[in-house]
Amino acid sequence: MLTMAQINYIKQLREDDEKSITDIADTLGISWRTAKKYADGDLKVEDRPKQKRKRPVMGPYTEIVDAWLEEDKLLPKKQRRTVKAIYNQLSKRTDYSGSSRTVYRYVKKRRQELIDASKKQYVKLTHDPGTAQVDFGEFKAVHPETRKLYPYPYLVVTFPHSNAQLARVTPAENIECFLEALKDIFDELGGVPKVLWFDNLSSAVTEVLKGTKRKLTKTFTAFKWHYRFKANFCNVGEGHEKGSVENKVGYLRRNWMSPPPLISEVARFNDNLKAEMAADRDRKHYEKDEQISELFKDDLNSLLKLPTEEFEVVRTDTKVANKYGEIKVKNETYHVGSAHPKQSLFLKIYWNKIVVYDEYGEKKLTTLPRKYLPKRIDDIDWIEELKIFKTKPRAIEQAAYLGALPAATKEYLLPEDLTARRERIKVLISLLEDYEMSEIDKATQTASKQNKLDEEYLKAILAYGNQESIPQPEHGPTLARYDRLRPEGASYHE
């Protein structure tokens, strides 16, 4: 007859790991019929009153052993104390005089109780310390070169117990960016949440099965087991089940991503965001009469220990080069210079690069940077934006899209004199009806060098295609019109 520990393990292999009956039988060395009985059977274990045995020898030391077992829960399996190690430590550090067999029986029982208690905790949406929720949001930011609005995803991790949050902006929502951002957040925390609640995001879930069962991607499964956290998924269409992170996604967008920021480097933006999230914890919890930073310490103390070995977030794939030596990854085309047409290639795909090998994965051919072209690009409606400030020239200093203006145009719009500022806003609106902002900025740069920023001169520069020098106006004292009649090479004194 199997013990409850063995039965629980069979259930875990069947329900959580989705192992077949044959795999379970082979793993435990039991018959297929026995594995089937406990894996899929509806077992009813009647409660029986149990006689509590006194532990005259172990009694004074149970608290110490319990603490060690709680510590071990936060460590990887291979780093946890064995029963022999517990017995040795107990003998050396205390005056325990009992047998190793007594320690073995107690540790075995307590470990099972801790496992059962942990499983009960996963059944409900708990706000216990160390439990976190994860979700993606999206905001728009200004690209420093194109001065257009691009969508950026950002990953948010919240701890409902303390109401603390952490976040990372990512180039995309693919599995590599998702796990790399989550890994970076674990490093910042210095540990791993015991339980993480997710939506049914495609980066992790390939198929939603009946009830709470999910078919997970291979990369996410490896990541989950490496960091040893429990992954729970909300019911389809029930995003409120992770209401904490849903609220935080909007909270971050309103407070740190509005108005649309200018992002030149995502890494630098994330560094600033990390500091802002830390500073945001220095306030009181919305319900509890305590600082979020103090409550967050409970979360940190409940984290699992980080693994000693780093997890490499990488996905492998195979591709065949076309006749131009090109391959496609996530709908983006990459050229592999050393590949010949119809050559089979083995790829190692990271969040920021693709390493290309020959078909056997033995010879490295090249390393390609990942392309992240946005799904959409939105132009800023500068005319409508500037119209707001025609009669409020002082307020343009706080305009939402001021940071998106090219440098020369921004300087042109912000003279100290408010009357001049008002007139320049009107001029810019007029110019934008016929020209692009990039053209106007080049004209403004040219006009600034000549120290001539009046409307007519700007229009003349734009009309002549932003040349460094333009013909002088036909009125007033000028020899420009005669220069065109003079024979080439002749001087005025000939």
CSV table of C-alpha atoms in Angstrom, one decimal, residues 2 44 47 129 134 143 195 228 240 254 301 314-315 340 367 387 395 427 443 453 459 480:
chain,number,residue,atom,x,y,z
A,2,LEU,CA,1.3,3.4,-0.9
A,44,LYS,CA,-11.8,9.0,-0.1
A,47,ASP,CA,-10.5,10.8,9.0
A,129,PRO,CA,3.6,37.7,1.7
A,134,VAL,CA,2.1,39.5,-13.3
A,143,HIS,CA,11.2,58.0,-30.7
A,195,VAL,CA,3.4,31.9,-6.2
A,228,ARG,CA,10.8,26.8,-8.5
A,240,HIS,CA,-10.3,40.7,-12.1
A,254,ARG,CA,-0.9,57.5,-15.6
A,301,ASN,CA,11.5,37.7,3.6
A,314,VAL,CA,16.9,31.3,-25.1
A,315,ARG,CA,14.6,29.6,-27.6
A,340,HIS,CA,23.6,29.7,-49.3
A,367,THR,CA,25.1,36.8,-34.8
A,387,LYS,CA,-3.6,75.5,-31.5
A,395,ALA,CA,1.7,77.1,-20.9
A,427,VAL,CA,4.0,80.8,-37.8
A,443,ALA,CA,14.9,75.3,-42.1
A,453,LEU,CA,14.1,83.8,-37.8
A,459,LYS,CA,9.3,80.2,-46.0
A,480,ALA,CA,22.0,89.0,-56.8
